[in-house]
Coordinates of C-alpha atoms in Angstrom, one line a residue:
M1315 CA 0.4 12.6 7.1
C1316 CA -1.5 13.4 10.2
G1317 CA 0.0 15.2 13.1
I1318 CA 0.7 14.7 16.8
V1319 CA 1.6 17.4 19.4
G1320 CA 1.3 17.0 23.0
Y1321 CA 2.2 19.1 26.3
I1322 CA 2.8 18.9 30.1
G1323 CA 4.1 21.8 31.8
Y1324 CA 2.8 25.3 33.5
R1325 CA 1.1 26.9 30.7
E1326 CA -2.6 26.5 29.5
T1327 CA -2.2 23.7 27.0
Q1328 CA -5.0 24.6 24.6
P1329 CA -3.3 27.5 22.8
I1330 CA 0.1 25.4 22.6
L1331 CA -1.6 22.5 21.1
I1332 CA -3.8 24.4 18.5
E1333 CA -0.6 26.6 17.3
G1334 CA 1.6 23.5 17.1
L1335 CA -1.1 21.8 15.1
K1336 CA -1.0 24.7 12.7
K1337 CA 2.5 24.3 12.3
L1338 CA 1.9 20.9 11.0
E1339 CA -0.8 21.5 8.6
Y1340 CA 1.6 20.8 5.8
R1341 CA 1.4 17.4 6.4
G1342 CA -2.0 17.2 5.3
Y1343 CA -5.5 16.5 7.5
D1344 CA -8.9 16.7 7.2
S1345 CA -10.1 16.8 11.0
A1346 CA -8.7 18.0 14.1
G1347 CA -9.1 17.4 18.0
I1348 CA -7.3 18.1 21.3
A1349 CA -7.8 16.3 24.8
V1350 CA -7.1 18.4 28.1
H1351 CA -7.0 17.3 31.7
T1352 CA -9.0 20.2 33.0
G1353 CA -7.9 19.4 36.7
Q1354 CA -11.1 17.4 37.4
K1355 CA -11.6 15.1 34.3
L1356 CA -10.5 14.4 30.7
E1357 CA -12.0 16.3 28.2
V1358 CA -12.0 16.0 24.2
T1359 CA -13.3 18.4 21.7
K1360 CA -12.7 17.6 17.9
S1361 CA -14.0 18.5 14.5
V1362 CA -13.9 17.6 10.9
G1363 CA -12.5 20.0 8.6
R1364 CA -9.9 22.6 8.9
L1365 CA -8.5 23.9 12.5
A1366 CA -10.7 26.8 12.0
N1367 CA -13.5 24.7 12.9
L1368 CA -12.0 23.3 15.9
E1369 CA -11.0 27.0 17.1
N1370 CA -14.5 27.8 16.9
R1371 CA -16.1 25.1 19.0
L1372 CA -13.3 25.5 21.4
T1373 CA -14.0 29.5 21.5
G1374 CA -17.4 28.9 23.3
E1375 CA -16.1 26.3 25.4
P1376 CA -12.3 26.2 26.0
L1377 CA -10.4 23.5 27.5
C1378 CA -8.3 24.8 30.5
G1379 CA -5.8 22.9 31.9
T1380 CA -1.7 22.7 31.7
V1381 CA -1.7 18.9 30.2
G1382 CA -3.0 17.6 26.9
I1383 CA -2.6 16.0 23.6
G1384 CA -3.8 17.2 19.8
H1385 CA -4.2 15.9 16.6
T1386 CA -4.9 16.5 12.7
R1387 CA -6.0 13.3 11.2
W1388 CA -5.6 12.5 7.4
A1389 CA -8.4 9.4 6.9
T1390 CA -7.2 6.1 6.4
H1391 CA -10.1 4.1 8.5
G1392 CA -13.2 5.9 8.1
K1393 CA -14.5 8.8 6.3
P1394 CA -13.3 12.4 7.6
S1395 CA -15.9 13.1 10.6
D1396 CA -16.4 14.2 14.2
A1397 CA -16.7 10.8 15.4
N1398 CA -13.4 9.5 13.4
S1399 CA -11.6 12.3 14.7
H1400 CA -8.8 12.0 17.0
P1401 CA -8.2 11.9 20.1
H1402 CA -10.0 8.9 20.9
T1403 CA -11.4 7.7 24.2
D1404 CA -12.4 4.1 25.6
N1405 CA -16.0 3.9 27.2
S1406 CA -15.0 5.0 30.7
L1407 CA -13.7 8.1 29.2
K1408 CA -10.7 8.2 31.4
F1409 CA -8.3 7.1 28.7
S1410 CA -7.2 9.3 25.4
V1411 CA -5.1 8.6 22.6
V1412 CA -3.6 10.3 19.3
H1413 CA -2.2 8.1 16.8
N1414 CA -0.4 8.2 13.5
G1415 CA -0.1 5.3 11.6
I1416 CA -1.8 2.2 10.8
I1417 CA -2.7 -0.8 13.3
E1418 CA -2.9 -3.6 10.8
N1419 CA -4.4 -6.0 13.3
Y1420 CA -6.9 -3.8 14.5
L1421 CA -10.1 -5.9 13.3
E1422 CA -9.0 -8.8 15.0
L1423 CA -8.5 -6.9 18.3
K1424 CA -11.5 -4.9 18.1
E1425 CA -13.7 -8.4 17.8
E1426 CA -12.2 -9.5 20.9
L1427 CA -12.8 -6.5 22.6
V1428 CA -16.5 -6.1 21.3
Q1429 CA -16.9 -9.9 22.6
E1430 CA -15.8 -8.2 26.3
G1431 CA -18.3 -5.8 26.1
H1432 CA -16.6 -2.7 24.7
R1433 CA -18.9 0.0 22.5
F1434 CA -16.9 1.6 19.8
L1435 CA -18.1 4.8 18.3
S1436 CA -15.6 5.3 15.3
E1437 CA -14.5 3.3 12.2
T1438 CA -10.8 4.1 13.1
D1439 CA -8.2 1.6 14.0
T1440 CA -6.9 4.2 16.6
E1441 CA -10.3 3.8 18.8
V1442 CA -9.1 0.3 19.6
I1443 CA -5.6 1.5 21.4
S1444 CA -7.7 3.5 23.8
H1445 CA -9.7 0.2 24.8
L1446 CA -6.7 -1.7 24.9
V1447 CA -4.8 0.9 27.3
A1448 CA -7.7 0.9 29.5
V1449 CA -7.8 -3.0 29.7
E1450 CA -4.4 -3.1 30.8
Y1451 CA -4.4 -0.5 33.1
E1452 CA -3.7 -1.5 37.0
G1453 CA -2.8 1.6 38.3
D1454 CA 0.6 2.5 36.1
I1455 CA -0.1 4.1 32.8
V1456 CA 3.4 3.4 31.6
K1457 CA 2.7 -0.5 31.9
A1458 CA -0.6 -0.3 30.5
V1459 CA 0.8 1.3 27.1
Q1460 CA 3.6 -1.2 27.1
K1461 CA 1.3 -4.3 27.7
A1462 CA -1.4 -2.5 24.7
V1463 CA 1.3 -2.2 22.4
R1464 CA 2.7 -5.6 22.4
K1465 CA -0.4 -6.7 21.1
M1466 CA -0.5 -4.2 18.2
R1467 CA 1.1 -4.9 14.9
G1468 CA 1.7 -2.2 12.3
A1469 CA 3.2 1.4 12.4
F1470 CA 2.4 4.3 15.0
A1471 CA 3.3 7.0 17.1
L1472 CA 1.1 7.6 20.0
G1473 CA 0.5 10.2 22.7
V1474 CA -1.4 8.7 25.7
L1475 CA -3.0 10.7 28.6
T1476 CA -5.2 8.8 31.4
E1477 CA -7.3 10.9 33.9
H1478 CA -5.7 8.5 36.5
E1479 CA -2.3 10.0 36.1
P1480 CA -2.6 13.4 34.7
D1481 CA 1.0 14.4 35.7
R1482 CA 2.5 11.7 33.2
L1483 CA 2.1 12.0 29.3
V1484 CA 3.1 8.8 27.5
A1485 CA 4.5 8.8 24.0
V1486 CA 5.5 5.7 22.1
R1487 CA 7.1 5.2 18.4
Y1488 CA 7.2 2.5 16.2
A1489 CA 7.6 2.8 12.2
S1490 CA 6.0 6.6 12.3
P1491 CA 8.1 9.9 13.7
L1492 CA 8.0 11.2 17.2
I1493 CA 10.1 13.7 18.7
I1494 CA 10.2 15.1 22.7
G1495 CA 10.7 18.6 23.3
V1496 CA 12.6 19.5 26.7
G1497 CA 12.0 22.8 28.2
E1498 CA 12.2 24.2 31.6
G1499 CA 9.2 22.9 33.8
E1500 CA 7.4 21.7 30.4
K1501 CA 7.9 18.8 27.9
F1502 CA 6.4 18.6 24.5
I1503 CA 5.5 15.7 21.9
A1504 CA 5.4 16.3 18.2
S1505 CA 5.4 14.8 14.8
D1506 CA 7.7 17.2 13.7
I1507 CA 10.2 20.0 15.0
P1508 CA 8.2 23.2 14.0
A1509 CA 5.2 22.4 16.0
I1510 CA 7.2 22.9 19.2
L1511 CA 9.9 25.3 18.0
E1512 CA 8.5 28.1 19.5
Y1513 CA 9.1 26.8 23.1
T1514 CA 12.3 24.7 22.8
R1515 CA 15.4 23.9 20.3
D1516 CA 16.3 20.9 22.4
I1517 CA 14.8 17.6 21.5
Y1518 CA 15.1 13.8 21.7
I1519 CA 14.5 11.8 18.6
L1520 CA 12.6 8.8 19.1
E1521 CA 13.8 5.7 17.4
D1522 CA 11.3 2.7 16.4
G1523 CA 10.5 0.5 19.6
E1524 CA 11.4 3.4 21.9
M1525 CA 8.9 5.4 24.2
A1526 CA 9.0 8.6 26.7
V1527 CA 7.5 9.1 29.9
L1528 CA 7.0 13.1 30.2
T1529 CA 6.4 14.9 33.4
R1530 CA 6.8 18.7 33.9
D1531 CA 10.2 18.3 35.1
R1532 CA 11.8 14.9 33.5
V1533 CA 11.8 13.0 30.5
D1534 CA 12.4 9.3 31.0
L1535 CA 13.1 7.2 27.8
F1536 CA 12.7 3.4 27.5
T1537 CA 12.4 0.7 25.0
I1538 CA 8.7 -0.7 24.8
E1539 CA 10.0 -3.6 26.8
G1540 CA 10.6 -1.5 29.6
N1541 CA 14.2 -1.2 29.5
P1542 CA 15.7 2.2 30.7
I1543 CA 17.9 4.0 27.6
A1544 CA 19.9 6.8 27.4
K1545 CA 19.9 9.4 24.4
D1546 CA 21.5 12.6 24.0
V1547 CA 19.7 15.8 23.2
F1548 CA 19.6 17.2 19.8
H1549 CA 19.7 20.9 19.1
V1550 CA 17.9 22.4 16.5
N1551 CA 19.6 25.5 15.2
W1552 CA 17.6 26.6 12.2
D1553 CA 15.3 29.6 12.6
L1554 CA 11.5 29.5 13.1
M1555 CA 11.3 32.3 10.4
T1556 CA 12.6 30.3 7.5
A1557 CA 9.0 28.4 8.0
E1558 CA 7.0 31.8 7.4
K1559 CA 6.0 32.8 4.1
G1560 CA 8.6 35.9 4.2
G1561 CA 6.2 38.3 2.1
Y1562 CA 5.0 35.7 -0.4
D1563 CA 0.9 34.8 -0.7
H1564 CA 1.8 31.1 -0.6
F1565 CA 4.5 29.0 0.8
M1566 CA 4.9 27.1 -2.8
L1567 CA 5.5 30.5 -4.4
K1568 CA 8.2 31.2 -1.7
E1569 CA 9.8 27.8 -1.8
I1570 CA 10.0 28.3 -5.9
H1571 CA 11.6 31.4 -5.5
E1572 CA 14.0 30.1 -2.6
Q1573 CA 15.4 27.5 -5.3
P1574 CA 18.9 29.7 -6.1
K1575 CA 19.7 29.5 -2.3
A1576 CA 18.8 25.9 -2.1
Y1577 CA 21.2 25.2 -5.0
R1578 CA 24.0 27.1 -3.5
D1579 CA 23.7 25.7 0.0
T1580 CA 23.6 22.1 -1.4
M1581 CA 26.5 22.7 -3.4
R1582 CA 28.3 24.5 -0.6
G1583 CA 31.3 22.8 1.1
R1584 CA 31.0 20.1 -1.4
I1585 CA 33.0 21.5 -4.2
S1586 CA 36.9 21.5 -3.9
E1587 CA 38.2 25.2 -3.9
D1588 CA 39.8 24.9 -7.2
G1589 CA 36.3 23.9 -8.4
R1590 CA 37.7 20.9 -10.2
S1591 CA 36.2 18.0 -7.7
V1592 CA 33.5 16.7 -5.7
V1593 CA 34.1 16.4 -1.8
L1594 CA 31.4 14.3 0.1
P1595 CA 33.1 13.8 3.4
E1596 CA 29.8 12.3 4.6
I1597 CA 30.2 9.6 2.5
K1598 CA 31.5 6.5 4.5
L1599 CA 31.6 4.4 1.2
T1600 CA 35.3 3.6 0.4
P1601 CA 36.7 3.8 -3.0
E1602 CA 37.5 0.0 -2.9
Q1603 CA 33.8 -0.7 -2.1
L1604 CA 32.8 1.8 -4.8
R1605 CA 34.9 -0.1 -7.2
G1606 CA 32.9 -3.2 -6.0
I1607 CA 29.6 -2.1 -7.1
N1608 CA 28.4 -3.7 -10.0
R1609 CA 24.7 -2.0 -10.3
V1610 CA 22.8 0.5 -8.6
H1611 CA 19.1 0.6 -7.5
I1612 CA 17.3 4.1 -7.0
V1613 CA 14.2 3.9 -4.8
A1614 CA 11.6 6.5 -4.3
C1615 CA 8.2 7.8 -4.6
G1616 CA 6.3 10.5 -6.4
T1617 CA 8.4 13.6 -7.1
A1618 CA 11.5 12.2 -5.4
M1619 CA 11.0 9.2 -8.0
H1620 CA 11.1 11.8 -10.8
A1621 CA 14.5 13.3 -9.4
G1622 CA 15.7 9.5 -9.2
M1623 CA 14.8 9.4 -13.1
V1624 CA 17.3 11.9 -13.6
G1625 CA 19.8 10.3 -11.3
K1626 CA 19.5 7.1 -13.2
T1627 CA 20.6 9.3 -16.5
V1628 CA 23.5 11.2 -14.4
I1629 CA 24.9 8.4 -12.9
E1630 CA 24.9 5.9 -16.0
S1631 CA 26.2 8.7 -18.2
L1632 CA 29.2 9.8 -15.6
A1633 CA 29.8 6.6 -13.5
R1634 CA 29.0 4.3 -16.2
L1635 CA 27.2 1.7 -14.0
P1636 CA 23.8 0.4 -14.6
V1637 CA 20.9 1.8 -12.8
E1638 CA 17.5 0.7 -12.3
T1639 CA 14.7 2.9 -10.7
D1640 CA 12.0 1.6 -8.9
V1641 CA 8.5 3.0 -6.9
A1642 CA 9.3 2.3 -3.5
S1643 CA 5.7 0.8 -2.6
E1644 CA 6.7 -1.7 -5.3
Y1645 CA 10.1 -2.5 -4.6
R1646 CA 10.0 -5.1 -2.2
Y1647 CA 7.3 -7.1 -3.3
R1648 CA 8.7 -7.9 -6.7
S1649 CA 11.6 -9.7 -5.0
P1650 CA 14.5 -7.4 -6.5
I1651 CA 17.8 -8.8 -7.1
I1652 CA 19.8 -7.3 -4.2
T1653 CA 23.4 -8.4 -3.5
P1654 CA 26.1 -6.8 -1.2
E1655 CA 27.6 -5.3 -4.6
T1656 CA 24.1 -3.3 -5.1
L1657 CA 24.3 0.0 -4.1
V1658 CA 20.6 1.1 -3.2
I1659 CA 19.9 4.9 -3.4
V1660 CA 16.8 5.9 -1.4
V1661 CA 15.3 9.6 -2.0
S1662 CA 12.9 11.1 0.4
Q1663 CA 12.1 14.6 1.2
S1664 CA 11.0 14.2 4.7
G1665 CA 13.2 11.1 5.3
E1666 CA 9.9 9.4 6.9
T1667 CA 8.2 8.1 3.8
A1668 CA 6.8 4.6 5.0
D1669 CA 7.3 3.0 1.5
T1670 CA 10.9 3.9 1.1
L1671 CA 11.5 3.3 4.8
A1672 CA 10.6 -0.2 4.0
A1673 CA 12.4 -0.8 0.8
L1674 CA 15.7 0.8 2.9
R1675 CA 15.1 -2.0 5.4
E1676 CA 14.8 -4.7 2.7
A1677 CA 17.9 -3.7 0.9
K1678 CA 19.9 -3.7 4.1
R1679 CA 18.7 -7.0 5.2
C1680 CA 19.6 -8.3 1.8
G1681 CA 23.3 -7.0 2.4
A1682 CA 23.3 -4.0 0.2
H1683 CA 24.8 -0.8 0.9
V1684 CA 22.1 1.9 1.6
L1685 CA 22.7 5.8 0.5
A1686 CA 20.0 8.0 1.4
I1687 CA 19.3 11.5 0.1
T1688 CA 17.1 13.3 2.2
N1689 CA 16.4 17.0 3.3
V1690 CA 15.9 16.5 7.2
V1691 CA 18.9 15.6 9.4
G1692 CA 17.8 13.0 12.0
S1693 CA 14.9 11.4 10.1
S1694 CA 14.5 7.7 9.9
V1695 CA 15.8 7.5 6.7
A1696 CA 18.9 9.4 7.4
R1697 CA 19.8 7.2 10.7
E1698 CA 18.9 4.0 8.8
A1699 CA 20.7 4.5 5.8
D1700 CA 24.8 3.3 5.8
D1701 CA 25.6 6.8 4.0
V1702 CA 23.4 10.1 3.8
I1703 CA 23.6 13.0 1.8
I1704 CA 21.4 15.9 3.1
T1705 CA 20.0 18.2 0.8
L1706 CA 20.3 21.7 2.5
A1707 CA 16.8 23.3 1.1
G1708 CA 15.7 24.3 4.4
P1709 CA 12.0 23.5 5.6
E1710 CA 9.5 23.0 2.9
I1711 CA 6.3 23.8 3.9
A1712 CA 3.9 23.1 0.9
V1713 CA 2.7 19.9 0.1
A1714 CA 3.7 20.2 -3.5
S1715 CA 7.4 19.9 -3.5
T1716 CA 9.8 22.1 -5.3
K1717 CA 12.9 23.4 -3.7
A1718 CA 13.2 19.9 -2.2
Y1719 CA 13.0 18.1 -5.5
T1720 CA 15.6 20.5 -7.3
S1721 CA 18.1 20.0 -4.4
Q1722 CA 17.6 16.3 -4.6
L1723 CA 18.7 16.9 -8.4
I1724 CA 21.7 18.8 -7.3
A1725 CA 22.6 15.9 -4.9
F1726 CA 22.4 13.5 -7.8
Y1727 CA 24.8 15.5 -9.8
L1728 CA 27.2 15.8 -7.1
L1729 CA 27.0 12.1 -6.1
G1730 CA 27.1 11.1 -10.0
L1731 CA 30.6 13.4 -10.3
Y1732 CA 31.9 11.9 -7.2
M1733 CA 31.2 8.4 -8.3
A1734 CA 33.1 9.0 -11.7
Q1735 CA 36.1 10.8 -10.2
T1736 CA 36.4 7.6 -7.8
L1737 CA 35.7 5.4 -10.5
G1738 CA 37.8 7.1 -13.0
T1739 CA 35.0 7.1 -15.8
Q1740 CA 35.4 10.7 -16.5
E1741 CA 38.5 13.0 -17.0
E1742 CA 39.0 15.6 -14.8
A1743 CA 38.3 18.4 -17.2
R1744 CA 35.0 17.4 -17.7
I1745 CA 34.2 16.8 -14.1
A1746 CA 35.5 20.5 -13.7
H1747 CA 33.4 21.7 -16.9
I1748 CA 30.3 20.4 -15.3
L1749 CA 30.7 21.7 -12.1
A1750 CA 31.6 25.3 -13.6
A1751 CA 28.3 24.7 -15.2
M1752 CA 26.6 24.1 -12.0
D1753 CA 27.9 27.0 -10.4
S1754 CA 25.9 29.0 -12.7
L1755 CA 22.6 27.1 -12.1
P1756 CA 21.3 29.6 -9.2
D1757 CA 21.7 32.7 -11.3
Q1758 CA 20.1 31.0 -14.4
V1759 CA 17.1 30.1 -12.0
E1760 CA 16.8 33.7 -10.8
K1761 CA 16.7 34.6 -14.7
I1762 CA 13.8 32.2 -15.2
L1763 CA 11.9 33.7 -12.1
A1764 CA 12.2 37.0 -13.5
Q1765 CA 9.7 35.8 -16.3
S1766 CA 7.1 34.6 -14.1
D1767 CA 4.3 36.8 -15.7
T1768 CA 5.0 35.1 -18.8
V1769 CA 4.1 31.8 -17.5
K1770 CA 1.5 33.0 -15.4
G1771 CA -0.5 34.4 -18.6
I1772 CA 0.3 30.9 -20.3
A1773 CA -1.0 29.2 -16.9
E1774 CA -4.5 31.2 -17.2
A1775 CA -5.1 29.9 -20.4
I1776 CA -4.2 26.5 -19.8
S1777 CA -6.4 26.7 -16.8
K1778 CA -9.6 26.6 -19.0
H1779 CA -8.8 22.9 -20.0
S1780 CA -9.7 19.6 -18.0
N1781 CA -7.2 18.0 -19.9
L1782 CA -3.6 18.5 -21.3
F1783 CA -0.3 16.4 -22.3
F1784 CA 3.5 17.0 -21.2
I1785 CA 5.9 15.3 -23.8
G1786 CA 9.6 15.1 -24.0
R1787 CA 12.5 12.7 -25.0
G1788 CA 15.4 11.7 -23.1
I1789 CA 16.2 13.4 -19.6
D1790 CA 13.2 15.6 -20.6
Y1791 CA 10.9 12.8 -20.2
A1792 CA 11.7 12.6 -16.6
V1793 CA 11.0 16.3 -16.5
A1794 CA 7.6 16.0 -18.2
L1795 CA 6.8 13.5 -15.6
E1796 CA 7.4 15.9 -12.7
G1797 CA 5.3 18.7 -14.4
S1798 CA 2.5 16.8 -15.0
L1799 CA 2.5 15.6 -11.5
K1800 CA 2.8 19.2 -10.0
L1801 CA -0.2 20.2 -12.4
K1802 CA -2.3 17.3 -11.2
E1803 CA -1.5 17.9 -7.4
I1804 CA -2.5 21.5 -7.1
S1805 CA -4.8 22.5 -10.0
Y1806 CA -6.7 19.1 -10.2
I1807 CA -6.3 19.1 -13.9
H1808 CA -5.8 15.6 -15.6
S1809 CA -2.5 15.7 -17.1
E1810 CA -0.4 12.8 -18.6
A1811 CA 3.3 13.0 -19.5
Y1812 CA 4.7 10.8 -22.4
A1813 CA 8.0 10.3 -23.9
A1814 CA 7.5 11.7 -27.2
G1815 CA 8.8 9.2 -29.2
E1816 CA 5.6 6.9 -27.7
L1817 CA 3.1 9.4 -29.3
K1818 CA 2.5 7.4 -32.4
H1819 CA 2.0 4.0 -30.6
G1820 CA -1.1 5.2 -29.3
T1821 CA -1.5 8.7 -27.6
L1822 CA -2.0 10.4 -30.9
A1823 CA -5.5 9.1 -30.5
L1824 CA -6.1 11.6 -27.6
I1825 CA -4.7 14.6 -29.5
E1826 CA -7.6 16.7 -30.8
E1827 CA -8.1 20.2 -31.7
G1828 CA -7.3 22.6 -29.3
V1829 CA -5.7 20.1 -26.9
P1830 CA -2.6 21.7 -24.7
V1831 CA 0.5 20.1 -25.1
I1832 CA 3.4 21.1 -23.1
A1833 CA 6.9 20.1 -25.1
L1834 CA 10.5 20.1 -23.6
L1835 CA 12.8 20.3 -26.0
T1836 CA 16.1 21.1 -24.2
Q1837 CA 18.2 18.0 -25.5
E1838 CA 20.5 18.8 -28.3
D1839 CA 21.0 15.4 -29.3
L1840 CA 17.3 14.9 -29.5
Y1841 CA 16.1 18.4 -30.7
E1842 CA 15.2 17.5 -34.3
K1843 CA 13.2 14.5 -33.2
T1844 CA 11.5 16.1 -30.5
L1845 CA 10.7 19.0 -33.2
S1846 CA 9.0 16.1 -35.3
N1847 CA 7.0 14.8 -32.3
I1848 CA 5.5 18.5 -31.8
K1849 CA 4.8 18.4 -35.6
E1850 CA 2.9 15.4 -35.1
V1851 CA 0.3 17.1 -32.4
K1852 CA 0.4 20.0 -34.1
A1853 CA -1.2 18.2 -37.0
R1854 CA -4.0 17.4 -35.2
G1855 CA -4.6 20.4 -33.8
A1856 CA -2.8 20.6 -30.5
D1857 CA -1.9 24.2 -28.8
V1858 CA 1.6 23.4 -28.2
F1859 CA 3.8 25.5 -25.4
G1860 CA 7.3 24.5 -25.7
I1861 CA 10.5 25.0 -23.4
A1862 CA 13.7 25.1 -25.3
N1863 CA 17.2 26.5 -24.6
E1864 CA 18.1 30.0 -25.4
G1865 CA 19.5 30.1 -29.1
H1866 CA 16.9 27.9 -30.5
E1867 CA 13.9 30.6 -30.1
A1868 CA 13.6 31.4 -33.9
E1869 CA 13.8 27.9 -35.3
A1870 CA 11.6 26.7 -32.5
A1871 CA 8.8 29.4 -32.5
K1872 CA 7.9 27.9 -36.0
S1873 CA 6.5 24.7 -34.5
V1874 CA 5.1 25.8 -31.4
D1875 CA 2.2 28.3 -30.5
T1876 CA 4.1 30.1 -27.6
L1877 CA 7.8 29.2 -26.4
F1878 CA 9.5 29.9 -23.2
S1879 CA 13.4 29.7 -23.3
I1880 CA 15.5 28.6 -20.3
P1881 CA 19.3 29.7 -20.3
R1882 CA 21.8 27.5 -22.0
T1883 CA 23.5 25.1 -19.9
L1884 CA 24.9 21.5 -20.4
P1885 CA 22.2 18.7 -21.2
L1886 CA 22.7 16.7 -18.3
L1887 CA 21.8 19.9 -16.2
T1888 CA 18.7 21.1 -18.0
P1889 CA 16.3 19.4 -15.7
A1890 CA 17.6 21.9 -12.8
L1891 CA 16.1 24.7 -15.1
S1892 CA 13.4 23.5 -17.3
V1893 CA 11.5 22.3 -14.3
V1894 CA 11.0 25.7 -12.5
P1895 CA 8.5 27.3 -15.4
L1896 CA 6.7 24.1 -15.0
Q1897 CA 6.5 24.5 -11.1
L1898 CA 5.0 27.9 -12.0
L1899 CA 3.0 26.9 -14.4
S1900 CA 1.2 24.5 -12.0
Y1901 CA 0.9 27.3 -9.1
Y1902 CA -0.8 29.7 -11.6
A1903 CA -3.0 27.5 -12.9
S1904 CA -4.0 26.3 -9.3
L1905 CA -4.5 30.2 -8.6
A1906 CA -6.5 30.7 -11.4
L1907 CA -8.9 28.1 -10.4
G1908 CA -9.2 29.4 -6.7
H1909 CA -7.4 26.5 -5.3
D1910 CA -5.6 26.2 -1.9
V1911 CA -2.1 26.0 -3.5
D1912 CA -0.4 24.7 -0.5
K1913 CA -3.1 22.3 0.9
P1914 CA -4.3 20.4 -2.2
R1915 CA -7.1 17.8 -1.6
N1916 CA -6.3 14.4 -0.4
L1917 CA -2.7 14.7 -0.2
A1918 CA -0.2 15.0 2.8
K1919 CA 3.5 16.3 2.8
S1920 CA 4.8 13.3 4.4
V1921 CA 3.6 9.8 3.7
T1922 CA 4.1 8.1 6.5
V1923 CA 1.7 4.8 6.2
E1924 CA 2.0 2.3 3.5

């Protein structure tokens, strides 16, 4: 959510800022802008809408200079507009700021500044920062930023530039991600690695309460209080090409097709050579500590929460521990019962999700052991958790998560099996049996992907409707929730997911002639009951698209209008397969409606504000 890029060096900065912002488009935005010191003064150009609008403005009047900051904004305070776009300046136009996050006390600060004669041109909280820095400036931009930041409450990543000292660029992080890129004779700031990977692979990852002062030749790191700090350079070893579309029409389609590889990569090195046990050397939780755990909380948001719902079933089934799932934005506000005997598992694709981070910190404050499942090495969640399982899905660019979600499922399977073998709740033979079935999952996904055209036809029919329903029982219900969310995210079709057994408790009132219902019936012990639920909606005129296991085609086809069969696997593992046709369904429905699949409206890839 929002993106920052900054540069100081020997090259023209405008192209670097624009290209860097393009690499951050996946985060979601509704306006963009850049500020550049031209050698004589600080100049700002910004525009509502896509980056192309900003580029058009810069075509006729480019900003020439070798130091600058850029930003893509996702509206929080004030509607999308040119005036509300970043960068923001003070009244003298000599201080410019880009900001990710929220300043919670901005109204209080703004009122004080207005009383002192300051004029504000936007509705944003960010504009307050530029005025604060100007007020505090007494010849040293670093001290001015430090003083301004001490007055602010909230979450922020900042890039600050002043006309008075164009040879220095200041960056600050507090509860919103920010990295520093180190090149020869040039330095960078960015919200995420892809923005600067073309120029350098050496970065500093700022922690909360840290700031960096960049010149062309050096980076000085401090706490916000001004104390110098030492930090190791992190070398990025993945290829920029992994963030390209690779011949696919959209990143989402590419990432759907990358799932077999993501499964293999996430499992690789975590299963013993004989295939009979799970090996998680990254887990520091000792067997003695694990035996002392009496409850598990899984906390996440959105798609990650749906992975957590599958994880609940996995851990309860295998490790025989009670598991609660909680939406991260609600977790700390309901005074959850957290003790040192609680294992809290937080799940976040980016590792920077604000609500999930807050839940993690609350759990640690209460003495719980926190284990994170995330896709990003070096992210806040990864650094702050006691233990972390990195899902090796690779960079995920499309806003709608696919391979990151299914990699989270693989991580939960591995974790559940690891806990079971440590606690002795499952026999070795059953663990080996599940691992053997997991080994087949990548090839089974390939088989599903080969039938994409079948799903495409169904999606095109569904795209003509404005409402539909997903139903499933047991673990199928968790997958139904994810399928419904995917469809809403990128096609904007209203859909709801229900536990199929709940239909008769109210939802049947909404079923009428021609309403599409997507029904999952992959759980063998609930198969007959789910068929009964399907017949309930069919009796009221629903048009049912069923997803069933191979071997049930003949029987299931009698109860549904259209059937898609997935390869047979263990019931516990079916979510890793059954979700794939639902991902394709959402993709092709969005395509049929002419939407921007990779950048759905109003959404962002990484939600870094509460």
